[in-house]
């Protein structure tokens, strides 16, 4: 069951990126980030009518505060990253999250993945190296230098690290409530927290929202589905396992980038992502 939920999370997550990048052609990162969380919240709230409401402990509120605080930073950074560069360059950076989880999960929730994780770590780094393999003629380290010289991949690597921390707090908060209630709690926190930024940083937030209403709504609904299925899967197994499966969305994002946005270098970048996903499988 956890594998089915995690697989659904990965597929819908790859579509979410397409909706987000399309929205950014007419709306700024703050309006898009706010809509991402608001419409996800609107999609999940009605489901509360069909499930029992759990008792809430203090861990629930602490988890929302900590994970929500991290994601207040992540939301505009994530949107800026996919705005700046090709999806086929930016989204593979998300596969670093399972690598970072090998460090953060033992500290925060006491979960220790097995030894093949070391092999997975090396494969993820190798895949990142391969993304710019054409630069190899200029030196052994040039492929990595060329990748991280671009701002988009650097920002998404920061997102991957921050999510490796917040995913652990998500598990704590979910175990103190339920997957649905916790997901709604985090989204409500983020919607409220992002509202002043959207109003202050955006020049014409209402007009931007109206001009991109359909892709923004699809972005939020798909995000709500992703968050709910991810929380259910995390409740059933180890955090690194769920996040590892979710990161297979990176391969789909490379394909969507070539298909919807006519991004180049598919022949080089897709094998690189597959190498990184092999590392994800090893970690799992």
PDB file of C-alpha atoms in Angstrom:
ATOM      1  CA  UNK A   1       0.000   0.000   0.000  1.00  0.00           C
ATOM      2  CA  UNK A   2       2.779   2.460   0.825  1.00  0.00           C
ATOM      3  CA  UNK A   3       4.427   1.737  -2.537  1.00  0.00           C
ATOM      4  CA  UNK A   4       1.212   2.463  -4.443  1.00  0.00           C
ATOM      5  CA  UNK A   5       0.714   5.719  -2.537  1.00  0.00           C
ATOM      6  CA  UNK A   6       4.327   6.759  -3.099  1.00  0.00           C
ATOM      7  CA  UNK A   7       4.114   5.909  -6.817  1.00  0.00           C
ATOM      8  CA  UNK A   8       0.971   8.011  -7.209  1.00  0.00           C
ATOM      9  CA  UNK A   9       2.740  10.809  -5.357  1.00  0.00           C
ATOM     10  CA  UNK A  10       5.632  10.700  -7.834  1.00  0.00           C
ATOM     11  CA  UNK A  11       3.425  10.816 -10.933  1.00  0.00           C
ATOM     12  CA  UNK A  12       1.198  13.664  -9.775  1.00  0.00           C
ATOM     13  CA  UNK A  13       4.238  15.537  -8.425  1.00  0.00           C
ATOM     14  CA  UNK A  14       5.778  15.560 -11.912  1.00  0.00           C
ATOM     15  CA  UNK A  15       2.588  17.138 -13.302  1.00  0.00           C
ATOM     16  CA  UNK A  16       2.602  19.710 -10.508  1.00  0.00           C
ATOM     17  CA  UNK A  17       5.943  21.022 -11.761  1.00  0.00           C
ATOM     18  CA  UNK A  18       4.532  21.499 -15.268  1.00  0.00           C
ATOM     19  CA  UNK A  19       1.576  23.491 -13.914  1.00  0.00           C
ATOM     20  CA  UNK A  20       3.920  25.561 -11.764  1.00  0.00           C
ATOM     21  CA  UNK A  21       6.332  26.448 -14.581  1.00  0.00           C
ATOM     22  CA  UNK A  22       3.445  27.327 -16.874  1.00  0.00           C
ATOM     23  CA  UNK A  23       1.911  29.588 -14.199  1.00  0.00           C
ATOM     24  CA  UNK A  24       5.179  31.483 -13.839  1.00  0.00           C
ATOM     25  CA  UNK A  25       4.905  32.801 -17.382  1.00  0.00           C
ATOM     26  CA  UNK A  26       2.166  35.204 -16.228  1.00  0.00           C
ATOM     27  CA  UNK A  27       2.426  35.269 -12.400  1.00  0.00           C
ATOM     28  CA  UNK A  28       5.391  35.938 -10.111  1.00  0.00           C
ATOM     29  CA  UNK A  29       6.879  33.460  -7.650  1.00  0.00           C
ATOM     30  CA  UNK A  30       4.956  34.848  -4.659  1.00  0.00           C
ATOM     31  CA  UNK A  31       1.487  34.658  -6.208  1.00  0.00           C
ATOM     32  CA  UNK A  32       2.291  31.225  -7.654  1.00  0.00           C
ATOM     33  CA  UNK A  33       3.616  30.001  -4.309  1.00  0.00           C
ATOM     34  CA  UNK A  34       0.556  31.280  -2.467  1.00  0.00           C
ATOM     35  CA  UNK A  35      -1.814  29.681  -4.995  1.00  0.00           C
ATOM     36  CA  UNK A  36       0.163  26.430  -4.732  1.00  0.00           C
ATOM     37  CA  UNK A  37      -0.683  26.166  -1.035  1.00  0.00           C
ATOM     38  CA  UNK A  38      -4.154  27.764  -1.059  1.00  0.00           C
ATOM     39  CA  UNK A  39      -5.692  25.602  -3.778  1.00  0.00           C
ATOM     40  CA  UNK A  40      -4.117  22.495  -2.245  1.00  0.00           C
ATOM     41  CA  UNK A  41      -5.797  23.419   1.044  1.00  0.00           C
ATOM     42  CA  UNK A  42      -9.129  23.991  -0.730  1.00  0.00           C
ATOM     43  CA  UNK A  43      -8.856  20.566  -2.376  1.00  0.00           C
ATOM     44  CA  UNK A  44      -8.230  18.717   0.901  1.00  0.00           C
ATOM     45  CA  UNK A  45     -10.604  20.430   3.349  1.00  0.00           C
ATOM     46  CA  UNK A  46     -13.783  18.776   1.945  1.00  0.00           C
ATOM     47  CA  UNK A  47     -12.264  15.332   2.569  1.00  0.00           C
ATOM     48  CA  UNK A  48     -12.454  16.034   6.322  1.00  0.00           C
ATOM     49  CA  UNK A  49     -16.192  15.343   6.164  1.00  0.00           C
ATOM     50  CA  UNK A  50     -15.505  11.674   5.378  1.00  0.00           C
ATOM     51  CA  UNK A  51     -12.856  10.808   7.988  1.00  0.00           C
ATOM     52  CA  UNK A  52     -12.838  10.862  11.813  1.00  0.00           C
ATOM     53  CA  UNK A  53     -11.050  13.775  13.464  1.00  0.00           C
ATOM     54  CA  UNK A  54      -8.178  12.534  15.688  1.00  0.00           C
ATOM     55  CA  UNK A  55      -7.053  13.799  19.065  1.00  0.00           C
ATOM     56  CA  UNK A  56      -4.160  16.252  18.704  1.00  0.00           C
ATOM     57  CA  UNK A  57      -1.076  16.225  20.907  1.00  0.00           C
ATOM     58  CA  UNK A  58       1.559  18.907  21.434  1.00  0.00           C
ATOM     59  CA  UNK A  59       3.824  17.205  18.854  1.00  0.00           C
ATOM     60  CA  UNK A  60       1.252  18.043  16.176  1.00  0.00           C
ATOM     61  CA  UNK A  61       1.566  21.778  16.764  1.00  0.00           C
ATOM     62  CA  UNK A  62       5.348  21.712  17.051  1.00  0.00           C
ATOM     63  CA  UNK A  63       5.631  19.748  13.798  1.00  0.00           C
ATOM     64  CA  UNK A  64       3.403  22.235  11.952  1.00  0.00           C
ATOM     65  CA  UNK A  65       5.440  25.146  13.289  1.00  0.00           C
ATOM     66  CA  UNK A  66       8.787  23.599  12.322  1.00  0.00           C
ATOM     67  CA  UNK A  67       7.849  22.010   8.979  1.00  0.00           C
ATOM     68  CA  UNK A  68       5.676  24.987   8.054  1.00  0.00           C
ATOM     69  CA  UNK A  69       8.459  27.416   8.889  1.00  0.00           C
ATOM     70  CA  UNK A  70      10.879  25.526   6.652  1.00  0.00           C
ATOM     71  CA  UNK A  71       8.362  25.399   3.804  1.00  0.00           C
ATOM     72  CA  UNK A  72       7.710  29.143   4.033  1.00  0.00           C
ATOM     73  CA  UNK A  73      11.309  29.471   2.849  1.00  0.00           C
ATOM     74  CA  UNK A  74      11.105  26.588   0.392  1.00  0.00           C
ATOM     75  CA  UNK A  75       7.999  27.771  -1.494  1.00  0.00           C
ATOM     76  CA  UNK A  76       9.397  30.916  -3.224  1.00  0.00           C
ATOM     77  CA  UNK A  77      12.840  29.303  -3.634  1.00  0.00           C
ATOM     78  CA  UNK A  78      11.288  26.290  -5.395  1.00  0.00           C
ATOM     79  CA  UNK A  79       9.285  28.511  -7.725  1.00  0.00           C
ATOM     80  CA  UNK A  80      12.300  30.668  -8.501  1.00  0.00           C
ATOM     81  CA  UNK A  81      14.363  27.584  -9.358  1.00  0.00           C
ATOM     82  CA  UNK A  82      11.903  26.202 -11.917  1.00  0.00           C
ATOM     83  CA  UNK A  83      11.464  29.692 -13.334  1.00  0.00           C
ATOM     84  CA  UNK A  84      15.175  30.223 -13.957  1.00  0.00           C
ATOM     85  CA  UNK A  85      16.257  27.027 -15.720  1.00  0.00           C
ATOM     86  CA  UNK A  86      15.112  23.992 -17.692  1.00  0.00           C
ATOM     87  CA  UNK A  87      13.162  21.371 -15.750  1.00  0.00           C
ATOM     88  CA  UNK A  88      15.631  18.779 -17.037  1.00  0.00           C
ATOM     89  CA  UNK A  89      18.441  20.582 -15.187  1.00  0.00           C
ATOM     90  CA  UNK A  90      16.593  21.736 -12.087  1.00  0.00           C
ATOM     91  CA  UNK A  91      14.361  18.809 -11.100  1.00  0.00           C
ATOM     92  CA  UNK A  92      17.147  16.165 -10.931  1.00  0.00           C
ATOM     93  CA  UNK A  93      18.516  18.109  -7.947  1.00  0.00           C
ATOM     94  CA  UNK A  94      15.497  16.905  -5.975  1.00  0.00           C
ATOM     95  CA  UNK A  95      16.966  13.379  -6.039  1.00  0.00           C
ATOM     96  CA  UNK A  96      19.511  14.630  -3.503  1.00  0.00           C
ATOM     97  CA  UNK A  97      16.766  14.624  -0.851  1.00  0.00           C
ATOM     98  CA  UNK A  98      17.140  10.866  -0.086  1.00  0.00           C
ATOM     99  CA  UNK A  99      20.891  11.413   0.180  1.00  0.00           C
ATOM    100  CA  UNK A 100      20.390  14.207   2.706  1.00  0.00           C
ATOM    101  CA  UNK A 101      17.820  12.058   4.549  1.00  0.00           C
ATOM    102  CA  UNK A 102      20.554   9.527   5.261  1.00  0.00           C
ATOM    103  CA  UNK A 103      22.004  12.262   7.471  1.00  0.00           C
ATOM    104  CA  UNK A 104      18.878  13.936   8.868  1.00  0.00           C
ATOM    105  CA  UNK A 105      16.575  10.961   9.579  1.00  0.00           C
ATOM    106  CA  UNK A 106      18.879   9.216  12.087  1.00  0.00           C
ATOM    107  CA  UNK A 107      19.207  12.489  14.022  1.00  0.00           C
ATOM    108  CA  UNK A 108      15.556  13.590  14.008  1.00  0.00           C
ATOM    109  CA  UNK A 109      13.430  10.410  14.017  1.00  0.00           C
ATOM    110  CA  UNK A 110      16.005   7.653  14.617  1.00  0.00           C
ATOM    111  CA  UNK A 111      15.502   5.860  11.275  1.00  0.00           C
ATOM    112  CA  UNK A 112      18.601   4.185   9.819  1.00  0.00           C
ATOM    113  CA  UNK A 113      18.498   2.975   6.182  1.00  0.00           C
ATOM    114  CA  UNK A 114      20.595  -0.074   5.244  1.00  0.00           C
ATOM    115  CA  UNK A 115      24.177  -0.085   3.901  1.00  0.00           C
ATOM    116  CA  UNK A 116      23.328   0.087   0.145  1.00  0.00           C
ATOM    117  CA  UNK A 117      22.559   3.734   0.835  1.00  0.00           C
ATOM    118  CA  UNK A 118      26.266   4.469   0.392  1.00  0.00           C
ATOM    119  CA  UNK A 119      26.142   3.057  -3.140  1.00  0.00           C
ATOM    120  CA  UNK A 120      23.021   5.111  -3.777  1.00  0.00           C
ATOM    121  CA  UNK A 121      24.790   8.265  -2.640  1.00  0.00           C
ATOM    122  CA  UNK A 122      27.609   7.688  -5.145  1.00  0.00           C
ATOM    123  CA  UNK A 123      25.154   7.034  -7.985  1.00  0.00           C
ATOM    124  CA  UNK A 124      23.222  10.236  -7.264  1.00  0.00           C
ATOM    125  CA  UNK A 125      26.439  12.261  -7.395  1.00  0.00           C
ATOM    126  CA  UNK A 126      27.477  10.435 -10.589  1.00  0.00           C
ATOM    127  CA  UNK A 127      24.134  11.259 -12.188  1.00  0.00           C
ATOM    128  CA  UNK A 128      24.498  14.920 -11.274  1.00  0.00           C
ATOM    129  CA  UNK A 129      27.961  14.804 -12.864  1.00  0.00           C
ATOM    130  CA  UNK A 130      26.485  13.274 -16.030  1.00  0.00           C
ATOM    131  CA  UNK A 131      23.968  16.102 -16.499  1.00  0.00           C
ATOM    132  CA  UNK A 132      26.770  18.205 -18.015  1.00  0.00           C
ATOM    133  CA  UNK A 133      28.985  15.420 -19.334  1.00  0.00           C
ATOM    134  CA  UNK A 134      29.655  17.491 -22.455  1.00  0.00           C
ATOM    135  CA  UNK A 135      31.867  19.748 -20.327  1.00  0.00           C
ATOM    136  CA  UNK A 136      34.256  16.863 -19.510  1.00  0.00           C
ATOM    137  CA  UNK A 137      36.702  17.892 -22.226  1.00  0.00           C
ATOM    138  CA  UNK A 138      37.432  21.058 -20.233  1.00  0.00           C
ATOM    139  CA  UNK A 139      38.429  19.146 -17.085  1.00  0.00           C
ATOM    140  CA  UNK A 140      37.332  16.349 -14.725  1.00  0.00           C
ATOM    141  CA  UNK A 141      35.405  18.657 -12.394  1.00  0.00           C
ATOM    142  CA  UNK A 142      33.945  20.886 -15.085  1.00  0.00           C
ATOM    143  CA  UNK A 143      30.592  18.991 -15.404  1.00  0.00           C
ATOM    144  CA  UNK A 144      29.794  19.644 -11.726  1.00  0.00           C
ATOM    145  CA  UNK A 145      31.121  23.199 -11.903  1.00  0.00           C
ATOM    146  CA  UNK A 146      28.966  23.899 -14.956  1.00  0.00           C
ATOM    147  CA  UNK A 147      25.885  22.499 -13.216  1.00  0.00           C
ATOM    148  CA  UNK A 148      26.265  24.434  -9.986  1.00  0.00           C
ATOM    149  CA  UNK A 149      27.307  27.599 -11.786  1.00  0.00           C
ATOM    150  CA  UNK A 150      23.636  27.908 -12.751  1.00  0.00           C
ATOM    151  CA  UNK A 151      21.382  29.464 -10.140  1.00  0.00           C
ATOM    152  CA  UNK A 152      18.367  27.211 -10.773  1.00  0.00           C
ATOM    153  CA  UNK A 153      20.093  23.917  -9.843  1.00  0.00           C
ATOM    154  CA  UNK A 154      21.749  25.574  -6.838  1.00  0.00           C
ATOM    155  CA  UNK A 155      18.407  26.793  -5.512  1.00  0.00           C
ATOM    156  CA  UNK A 156      16.778  23.393  -6.032  1.00  0.00           C
ATOM    157  CA  UNK A 157      19.634  21.703  -4.182  1.00  0.00           C
ATOM    158  CA  UNK A 158      18.849  24.001  -1.234  1.00  0.00           C
ATOM    159  CA  UNK A 159      15.194  22.935  -1.526  1.00  0.00           C
ATOM    160  CA  UNK A 160      16.235  19.261  -1.463  1.00  0.00           C
ATOM    161  CA  UNK A 161      18.228  19.810   1.728  1.00  0.00           C
ATOM    162  CA  UNK A 162      15.456  21.731   3.484  1.00  0.00           C
ATOM    163  CA  UNK A 163      12.882  19.095   2.512  1.00  0.00           C
ATOM    164  CA  UNK A 164      15.121  16.385   3.944  1.00  0.00           C
ATOM    165  CA  UNK A 165      14.630  18.116   7.312  1.00  0.00           C
ATOM    166  CA  UNK A 166      10.931  18.974   7.054  1.00  0.00           C
ATOM    167  CA  UNK A 167       9.959  15.438   5.941  1.00  0.00           C
ATOM    168  CA  UNK A 168      11.028  14.118   9.342  1.00  0.00           C
ATOM    169  CA  UNK A 169       8.913  16.664  11.199  1.00  0.00           C
ATOM    170  CA  UNK A 170       6.038  15.708   8.906  1.00  0.00           C
ATOM    171  CA  UNK A 171       6.243  12.149  10.179  1.00  0.00           C
ATOM    172  CA  UNK A 172       6.218  13.315  13.809  1.00  0.00           C
ATOM    173  CA  UNK A 173       3.210  15.581  13.218  1.00  0.00           C
ATOM    174  CA  UNK A 174       1.310  12.919  11.319  1.00  0.00           C
ATOM    175  CA  UNK A 175       1.805  10.336  14.041  1.00  0.00           C
ATOM    176  CA  UNK A 176       0.440  12.903  16.503  1.00  0.00           C
ATOM    177  CA  UNK A 177      -2.751  13.320  14.410  1.00  0.00           C
ATOM    178  CA  UNK A 178      -3.548  11.758  11.009  1.00  0.00           C
ATOM    179  CA  UNK A 179      -2.184  12.186   7.463  1.00  0.00           C
ATOM    180  CA  UNK A 180      -5.143  14.273   6.288  1.00  0.00           C
ATOM    181  CA  UNK A 181      -5.443  16.501   9.347  1.00  0.00           C
ATOM    182  CA  UNK A 182      -1.717  17.160   9.437  1.00  0.00           C
ATOM    183  CA  UNK A 183      -1.593  17.947   5.702  1.00  0.00           C
ATOM    184  CA  UNK A 184      -4.442  20.446   6.129  1.00  0.00           C
ATOM    185  CA  UNK A 185      -2.753  21.971   9.160  1.00  0.00           C
ATOM    186  CA  UNK A 186       0.515  22.536   7.283  1.00  0.00           C
ATOM    187  CA  UNK A 187      -1.270  23.979   4.246  1.00  0.00           C
ATOM    188  CA  UNK A 188      -3.318  26.362   6.408  1.00  0.00           C
ATOM    189  CA  UNK A 189      -0.115  27.543   8.122  1.00  0.00           C
ATOM    190  CA  UNK A 190       1.585  28.097   4.761  1.00  0.00           C
ATOM    191  CA  UNK A 191      -1.392  29.856   3.179  1.00  0.00           C
ATOM    192  CA  UNK A 192      -1.590  32.318   6.074  1.00  0.00           C
ATOM    193  CA  UNK A 193       2.180  32.746   6.200  1.00  0.00           C
ATOM    194  CA  UNK A 194       2.542  33.389   2.464  1.00  0.00           C
ATOM    195  CA  UNK A 195      -0.379  35.827   2.181  1.00  0.00           C
ATOM    196  CA  UNK A 196       1.500  38.948   3.375  1.00  0.00           C
ATOM    197  CA  UNK A 197       4.432  38.129   1.050  1.00  0.00           C
ATOM    198  CA  UNK A 198       2.114  37.751  -1.944  1.00  0.00           C
ATOM    199  CA  UNK A 199       0.390  41.061  -1.137  1.00  0.00           C
ATOM    200  CA  UNK A 200       3.575  42.995  -0.459  1.00  0.00           C
ATOM    201  CA  UNK A 201       6.062  41.560  -2.965  1.00  0.00           C
ATOM    202  CA  UNK A 202       3.687  41.257  -5.941  1.00  0.00           C
ATOM    203  CA  UNK A 203       2.808  44.436  -7.810  1.00  0.00           C
ATOM    204  CA  UNK A 204      -0.659  43.281  -8.925  1.00  0.00           C
ATOM    205  CA  UNK A 205      -1.430  40.021  -7.093  1.00  0.00           C
ATOM    206  CA  UNK A 206      -5.180  39.904  -7.827  1.00  0.00           C
ATOM    207  CA  UNK A 207      -4.686  40.502 -11.544  1.00  0.00           C
ATOM    208  CA  UNK A 208      -1.894  37.917 -11.681  1.00  0.00           C
ATOM    209  CA  UNK A 209      -4.141  35.395  -9.942  1.00  0.00           C
ATOM    210  CA  UNK A 210      -6.970  36.051 -12.374  1.00  0.00           C
ATOM    211  CA  UNK A 211      -4.693  35.842 -15.407  1.00  0.00           C
ATOM    212  CA  UNK A 212      -3.301  32.422 -14.461  1.00  0.00           C
ATOM    213  CA  UNK A 213      -6.300  31.017 -12.629  1.00  0.00           C
ATOM    214  CA  UNK A 214      -6.545  27.670 -14.414  1.00  0.00           C
ATOM    215  CA  UNK A 215      -2.881  26.521 -14.191  1.00  0.00           C
ATOM    216  CA  UNK A 216      -2.657  27.867 -10.629  1.00  0.00           C
ATOM    217  CA  UNK A 217      -5.739  25.895  -9.618  1.00  0.00           C
ATOM    218  CA  UNK A 218      -4.336  22.731 -11.244  1.00  0.00           C
ATOM    219  CA  UNK A 219      -1.035  23.372  -9.459  1.00  0.00           C
ATOM    220  CA  UNK A 220      -2.807  23.518  -6.094  1.00  0.00           C
ATOM    221  CA  UNK A 221      -5.107  20.534  -6.637  1.00  0.00           C
ATOM    222  CA  UNK A 222      -2.251  18.321  -7.803  1.00  0.00           C
ATOM    223  CA  UNK A 223      -0.201  19.500  -4.802  1.00  0.00           C
ATOM    224  CA  UNK A 224      -3.038  18.561  -2.453  1.00  0.00           C
ATOM    225  CA  UNK A 225      -3.140  15.055  -3.911  1.00  0.00           C
ATOM    226  CA  UNK A 226       0.653  14.764  -3.644  1.00  0.00           C
ATOM    227  CA  UNK A 227       0.705  15.890  -0.029  1.00  0.00           C
ATOM    228  CA  UNK A 228      -2.089  13.561   1.062  1.00  0.00           C
ATOM    229  CA  UNK A 229      -0.709  10.430  -0.628  1.00  0.00           C
ATOM    230  CA  UNK A 230       2.788  11.266   0.623  1.00  0.00           C
ATOM    231  CA  UNK A 231       1.582  11.612   4.212  1.00  0.00           C
ATOM    232  CA  UNK A 232      -0.305   8.286   4.001  1.00  0.00           C
ATOM    233  CA  UNK A 233       2.771   6.524   2.621  1.00  0.00           C
ATOM    234  CA  UNK A 234       5.063   8.060   5.274  1.00  0.00           C
ATOM    235  CA  UNK A 235       2.668   6.814   7.935  1.00  0.00           C
ATOM    236  CA  UNK A 236       3.132   3.258   6.607  1.00  0.00           C
ATOM    237  CA  UNK A 237       6.910   3.051   6.193  1.00  0.00           C
ATOM    238  CA  UNK A 238      10.259   4.847   6.645  1.00  0.00           C
ATOM    239  CA  UNK A 239      10.536   8.471   5.560  1.00  0.00           C
ATOM    240  CA  UNK A 240      13.549   7.904   3.230  1.00  0.00           C
ATOM    241  CA  UNK A 241      11.698   5.117   1.400  1.00  0.00           C
ATOM    242  CA  UNK A 242       8.714   7.307   0.554  1.00  0.00           C
ATOM    243  CA  UNK A 243      10.807  10.313  -0.454  1.00  0.00           C
ATOM    244  CA  UNK A 244      13.021   8.055  -2.572  1.00  0.00           C
ATOM    245  CA  UNK A 245      10.045   6.788  -4.590  1.00  0.00           C
ATOM    246  CA  UNK A 246       8.619  10.292  -4.827  1.00  0.00           C
ATOM    247  CA  UNK A 247      11.850  11.537  -6.382  1.00  0.00           C
ATOM    248  CA  UNK A 248      11.310   9.316  -9.420  1.00  0.00           C
ATOM    249  CA  UNK A 249       9.162  12.239 -10.543  1.00  0.00           C
ATOM    250  CA  UNK A 250      12.466  13.800 -11.656  1.00  0.00           C
ATOM    251  CA  UNK A 251      12.631  11.463 -14.677  1.00  0.00           C
ATOM    252  CA  UNK A 252       9.069  12.330 -15.664  1.00  0.00           C
ATOM    253  CA  UNK A 253       9.837  16.032 -15.228  1.00  0.00           C
ATOM    254  CA  UNK A 254      12.693  15.722 -17.734  1.00  0.00           C
ATOM    255  CA  UNK A 255      10.282  14.167 -20.246  1.00  0.00           C
ATOM    256  CA  UNK A 256       7.599  16.798 -19.574  1.00  0.00           C
ATOM    257  CA  UNK A 257      10.229  19.534 -20.028  1.00  0.00           C
ATOM    258  CA  UNK A 258      11.119  18.226 -23.480  1.00  0.00           C
ATOM    259  CA  UNK A 259       7.480  17.689 -24.429  1.00  0.00           C
ATOM    260  CA  UNK A 260       5.729  20.808 -23.091  1.00  0.00           C
ATOM    261  CA  UNK A 261       8.557  23.379 -23.051  1.00  0.00           C
ATOM    262  CA  UNK A 262      10.749  22.097 -25.929  1.00  0.00           C
ATOM    263  CA  UNK A 263      13.814  21.776 -23.698  1.00  0.00           C
ATOM    264  CA  UNK A 264      16.972  20.485 -25.411  1.00  0.00           C
ATOM    265  CA  UNK A 265      19.639  17.897 -24.457  1.00  0.00           C
ATOM    266  CA  UNK A 266      17.126  15.159 -23.607  1.00  0.00           C
ATOM    267  CA  UNK A 267      19.531  12.427 -24.764  1.00  0.00           C
ATOM    268  CA  UNK A 268      22.155  13.552 -22.255  1.00  0.00           C
ATOM    269  CA  UNK A 269      19.962  14.559 -19.341  1.00  0.00           C
ATOM    270  CA  UNK A 270      17.537  11.604 -19.255  1.00  0.00           C
ATOM    271  CA  UNK A 271      20.331   8.988 -18.793  1.00  0.00           C
ATOM    272  CA  UNK A 272      21.772  11.197 -16.047  1.00  0.00           C
ATOM    273  CA  UNK A 273      18.437  11.227 -14.225  1.00  0.00           C
ATOM    274  CA  UNK A 274      18.119   7.446 -14.613  1.00  0.00           C
ATOM    275  CA  UNK A 275      21.541   7.032 -12.973  1.00  0.00           C
ATOM    276  CA  UNK A 276      20.382   9.235 -10.113  1.00  0.00           C
ATOM    277  CA  UNK A 277      17.184   7.201  -9.801  1.00  0.00           C
ATOM    278  CA  UNK A 278      19.280   4.022  -9.614  1.00  0.00           C
ATOM    279  CA  UNK A 279      20.918   5.632  -6.599  1.00  0.00           C
ATOM    280  CA  UNK A 280      17.488   6.350  -5.158  1.00  0.00           C
ATOM    281  CA  UNK A 281      16.571   2.665  -5.597  1.00  0.00           C
ATOM    282  CA  UNK A 282      19.756   1.614  -3.785  1.00  0.00           C
ATOM    283  CA  UNK A 283      18.902   3.904  -0.879  1.00  0.00           C
ATOM    284  CA  UNK A 284      15.398   2.402  -0.803  1.00  0.00           C
TER     285      UNK A 284
END
